[in-house]
């Protein structure tokens, strides 16, 4: 007897097909929600590149970004990845012109950010 869920609550492509409803009884505020989750094995991939330092090559400066997103909000990982790639492009260009780094600069793109930052955590460990 209550109102339908707002359209922006319904995730397209998630199998709900627009059938999600929030219909509280008049005067009632109880909601029963069932969530079925599961586990599934998968592969996480980290991609990295290095510009070797001249004076302290075994000391690292790490510039990284996650590149995955589970749903709307891909802008966050997209922006980080775009910045990472532009920084790598910039440092590679000045390196070709003779600029030398003191320490090794690592550019890392991590997967698994939406799953507890697993890609970054495992790579750094």
PDB file of C-alpha atoms in Angstrom:
ATOM      1  CA  UNK A   1       0.000   0.000   0.000  1.00  0.00           C
ATOM      2  CA  UNK A   2       3.008   2.355   0.034  1.00  0.00           C
ATOM      3  CA  UNK A   3       4.933   4.121  -2.731  1.00  0.00           C
ATOM      4  CA  UNK A   4       7.067   2.319  -5.286  1.00  0.00           C
ATOM      5  CA  UNK A   5      10.834   2.592  -4.980  1.00  0.00           C
ATOM      6  CA  UNK A   6      12.291   5.603  -6.791  1.00  0.00           C
ATOM      7  CA  UNK A   7      13.613   4.677 -10.252  1.00  0.00           C
ATOM      8  CA  UNK A   8      17.211   5.523  -9.314  1.00  0.00           C
ATOM      9  CA  UNK A   9      17.143   2.754  -6.658  1.00  0.00           C
ATOM     10  CA  UNK A  10      16.764   0.107  -9.337  1.00  0.00           C
ATOM     11  CA  UNK A  11      20.087  -0.945 -10.837  1.00  0.00           C
ATOM     12  CA  UNK A  12      19.841  -1.628 -14.567  1.00  0.00           C
ATOM     13  CA  UNK A  13      21.425  -4.886 -15.622  1.00  0.00           C
ATOM     14  CA  UNK A  14      21.317  -6.342 -12.116  1.00  0.00           C
ATOM     15  CA  UNK A  15      18.477  -8.715 -12.906  1.00  0.00           C
ATOM     16  CA  UNK A  16      15.833  -6.722 -11.073  1.00  0.00           C
ATOM     17  CA  UNK A  17      14.159  -5.592 -14.273  1.00  0.00           C
ATOM     18  CA  UNK A  18      12.417  -2.741 -12.494  1.00  0.00           C
ATOM     19  CA  UNK A  19      10.533  -5.067 -10.149  1.00  0.00           C
ATOM     20  CA  UNK A  20      11.999  -3.752  -6.892  1.00  0.00           C
ATOM     21  CA  UNK A  21       9.308  -2.239  -4.726  1.00  0.00           C
ATOM     22  CA  UNK A  22       9.260  -0.590  -1.345  1.00  0.00           C
ATOM     23  CA  UNK A  23       5.726  -0.854  -0.089  1.00  0.00           C
ATOM     24  CA  UNK A  24       5.500  -0.228   3.648  1.00  0.00           C
ATOM     25  CA  UNK A  25       2.163  -0.793   5.270  1.00  0.00           C
ATOM     26  CA  UNK A  26       0.398   2.345   6.429  1.00  0.00           C
ATOM     27  CA  UNK A  27       1.798   3.141   9.859  1.00  0.00           C
ATOM     28  CA  UNK A  28       4.341   0.312   9.628  1.00  0.00           C
ATOM     29  CA  UNK A  29       8.089   0.727   9.485  1.00  0.00           C
ATOM     30  CA  UNK A  30       9.279  -2.855   9.404  1.00  0.00           C
ATOM     31  CA  UNK A  31      11.265  -4.000   6.402  1.00  0.00           C
ATOM     32  CA  UNK A  32      12.515  -7.504   5.778  1.00  0.00           C
ATOM     33  CA  UNK A  33      15.465  -7.666   3.393  1.00  0.00           C
ATOM     34  CA  UNK A  34      17.089 -10.795   2.063  1.00  0.00           C
ATOM     35  CA  UNK A  35      20.464 -10.566   0.377  1.00  0.00           C
ATOM     36  CA  UNK A  36      22.033 -13.521  -1.348  1.00  0.00           C
ATOM     37  CA  UNK A  37      25.744 -13.206  -1.844  1.00  0.00           C
ATOM     38  CA  UNK A  38      28.342 -15.661  -2.837  1.00  0.00           C
ATOM     39  CA  UNK A  39      31.976 -16.139  -3.452  1.00  0.00           C
ATOM     40  CA  UNK A  40      33.606 -16.648  -6.765  1.00  0.00           C
ATOM     41  CA  UNK A  41      37.256 -17.120  -7.574  1.00  0.00           C
ATOM     42  CA  UNK A  42      38.797 -14.688  -9.975  1.00  0.00           C
ATOM     43  CA  UNK A  43      42.078 -13.222 -11.110  1.00  0.00           C
ATOM     44  CA  UNK A  44      43.378  -9.796 -10.188  1.00  0.00           C
ATOM     45  CA  UNK A  45      45.918  -8.143 -12.435  1.00  0.00           C
ATOM     46  CA  UNK A  46      48.397  -5.432 -11.480  1.00  0.00           C
ATOM     47  CA  UNK A  47      50.206  -3.606 -14.268  1.00  0.00           C
ATOM     48  CA  UNK A  48      53.354  -1.666 -13.533  1.00  0.00           C
ATOM     49  CA  UNK A  49      56.218   0.088 -15.210  1.00  0.00           C
ATOM     50  CA  UNK A  50      59.418   1.593 -13.855  1.00  0.00           C
ATOM     51  CA  UNK A  51      61.726   4.468 -14.675  1.00  0.00           C
ATOM     52  CA  UNK A  52      65.012   3.512 -13.073  1.00  0.00           C
ATOM     53  CA  UNK A  53      66.709   6.033 -10.820  1.00  0.00           C
ATOM     54  CA  UNK A  54      70.327   6.947 -11.400  1.00  0.00           C
ATOM     55  CA  UNK A  55      71.696   7.565  -7.876  1.00  0.00           C
ATOM     56  CA  UNK A  56      69.437   5.402  -5.691  1.00  0.00           C
ATOM     57  CA  UNK A  57      67.891   2.817  -8.021  1.00  0.00           C
ATOM     58  CA  UNK A  58      66.847   0.548  -5.127  1.00  0.00           C
ATOM     59  CA  UNK A  59      64.771   3.309  -3.496  1.00  0.00           C
ATOM     60  CA  UNK A  60      61.283   3.615  -4.933  1.00  0.00           C
ATOM     61  CA  UNK A  61      58.642   6.259  -5.317  1.00  0.00           C
ATOM     62  CA  UNK A  62      55.331   4.546  -6.094  1.00  0.00           C
ATOM     63  CA  UNK A  63      52.564   6.298  -8.016  1.00  0.00           C
ATOM     64  CA  UNK A  64      49.485   4.106  -8.245  1.00  0.00           C
ATOM     65  CA  UNK A  65      45.781   4.040  -8.996  1.00  0.00           C
ATOM     66  CA  UNK A  66      43.036   1.458  -8.905  1.00  0.00           C
ATOM     67  CA  UNK A  67      41.329   0.898 -12.218  1.00  0.00           C
ATOM     68  CA  UNK A  68      38.239  -1.151 -11.393  1.00  0.00           C
ATOM     69  CA  UNK A  69      34.735  -0.173 -10.436  1.00  0.00           C
ATOM     70  CA  UNK A  70      31.715  -2.328  -9.678  1.00  0.00           C
ATOM     71  CA  UNK A  71      29.078   0.035 -10.963  1.00  0.00           C
ATOM     72  CA  UNK A  72      28.247   3.673 -11.377  1.00  0.00           C
ATOM     73  CA  UNK A  73      31.155   5.664 -10.100  1.00  0.00           C
ATOM     74  CA  UNK A  74      33.726   4.600 -12.650  1.00  0.00           C
ATOM     75  CA  UNK A  75      34.792   8.240 -12.750  1.00  0.00           C
ATOM     76  CA  UNK A  76      36.859   7.760  -9.574  1.00  0.00           C
ATOM     77  CA  UNK A  77      38.985   4.953 -10.978  1.00  0.00           C
ATOM     78  CA  UNK A  78      38.970   6.502 -14.451  1.00  0.00           C
ATOM     79  CA  UNK A  79      40.343   9.802 -13.177  1.00  0.00           C
ATOM     80  CA  UNK A  80      43.078   8.084 -11.169  1.00  0.00           C
ATOM     81  CA  UNK A  81      44.074   5.941 -14.136  1.00  0.00           C
ATOM     82  CA  UNK A  82      44.110   8.943 -16.491  1.00  0.00           C
ATOM     83  CA  UNK A  83      46.375  10.863 -14.104  1.00  0.00           C
ATOM     84  CA  UNK A  84      48.642   7.851 -13.685  1.00  0.00           C
ATOM     85  CA  UNK A  85      49.031   7.455 -17.446  1.00  0.00           C
ATOM     86  CA  UNK A  86      49.684  11.168 -17.994  1.00  0.00           C
ATOM     87  CA  UNK A  87      52.346  11.221 -15.277  1.00  0.00           C
ATOM     88  CA  UNK A  88      54.019   8.174 -16.811  1.00  0.00           C
ATOM     89  CA  UNK A  89      53.888   9.794 -20.264  1.00  0.00           C
ATOM     90  CA  UNK A  90      55.359  13.047 -18.884  1.00  0.00           C
ATOM     91  CA  UNK A  91      58.251  11.402 -17.033  1.00  0.00           C
ATOM     92  CA  UNK A  92      59.044   9.172 -20.013  1.00  0.00           C
ATOM     93  CA  UNK A  93      59.166  12.245 -22.276  1.00  0.00           C
ATOM     94  CA  UNK A  94      61.520  14.229 -20.039  1.00  0.00           C
ATOM     95  CA  UNK A  95      63.642  11.106 -19.575  1.00  0.00           C
ATOM     96  CA  UNK A  96      64.122  10.925 -23.349  1.00  0.00           C
ATOM     97  CA  UNK A  97      65.324  14.545 -23.200  1.00  0.00           C
ATOM     98  CA  UNK A  98      68.051  13.611 -20.709  1.00  0.00           C
ATOM     99  CA  UNK A  99      66.390  14.213 -17.330  1.00  0.00           C
ATOM    100  CA  UNK A 100      67.520  11.597 -14.805  1.00  0.00           C
ATOM    101  CA  UNK A 101      65.687  10.562 -11.673  1.00  0.00           C
ATOM    102  CA  UNK A 102      67.452  10.128  -8.366  1.00  0.00           C
ATOM    103  CA  UNK A 103      65.208   7.219  -7.260  1.00  0.00           C
ATOM    104  CA  UNK A 104      63.288   4.633  -9.247  1.00  0.00           C
ATOM    105  CA  UNK A 105      59.763   5.743 -10.081  1.00  0.00           C
ATOM    106  CA  UNK A 106      57.146   2.977 -10.258  1.00  0.00           C
ATOM    107  CA  UNK A 107      53.806   3.490 -11.979  1.00  0.00           C
ATOM    108  CA  UNK A 108      51.296   0.881 -10.842  1.00  0.00           C
ATOM    109  CA  UNK A 109      47.709   0.197 -11.919  1.00  0.00           C
ATOM    110  CA  UNK A 110      45.918  -2.054  -9.420  1.00  0.00           C
ATOM    111  CA  UNK A 111      42.869  -4.236  -9.873  1.00  0.00           C
ATOM    112  CA  UNK A 112      40.594  -5.331  -7.032  1.00  0.00           C
ATOM    113  CA  UNK A 113      40.013  -1.931  -5.443  1.00  0.00           C
ATOM    114  CA  UNK A 114      36.318  -2.640  -4.984  1.00  0.00           C
ATOM    115  CA  UNK A 115      37.148  -5.832  -3.109  1.00  0.00           C
ATOM    116  CA  UNK A 116      39.006  -4.335  -0.155  1.00  0.00           C
ATOM    117  CA  UNK A 117      41.930  -3.004  -2.196  1.00  0.00           C
ATOM    118  CA  UNK A 118      43.135  -6.561  -2.716  1.00  0.00           C
ATOM    119  CA  UNK A 119      45.239  -5.770  -5.779  1.00  0.00           C
ATOM    120  CA  UNK A 120      47.214  -2.991  -4.069  1.00  0.00           C
ATOM    121  CA  UNK A 121      47.529  -4.901  -0.814  1.00  0.00           C
ATOM    122  CA  UNK A 122      48.838  -8.084  -2.430  1.00  0.00           C
ATOM    123  CA  UNK A 123      51.186  -6.216  -4.752  1.00  0.00           C
ATOM    124  CA  UNK A 124      52.671  -4.134  -1.956  1.00  0.00           C
ATOM    125  CA  UNK A 125      53.075  -7.152   0.320  1.00  0.00           C
TER     126      UNK A 125
END
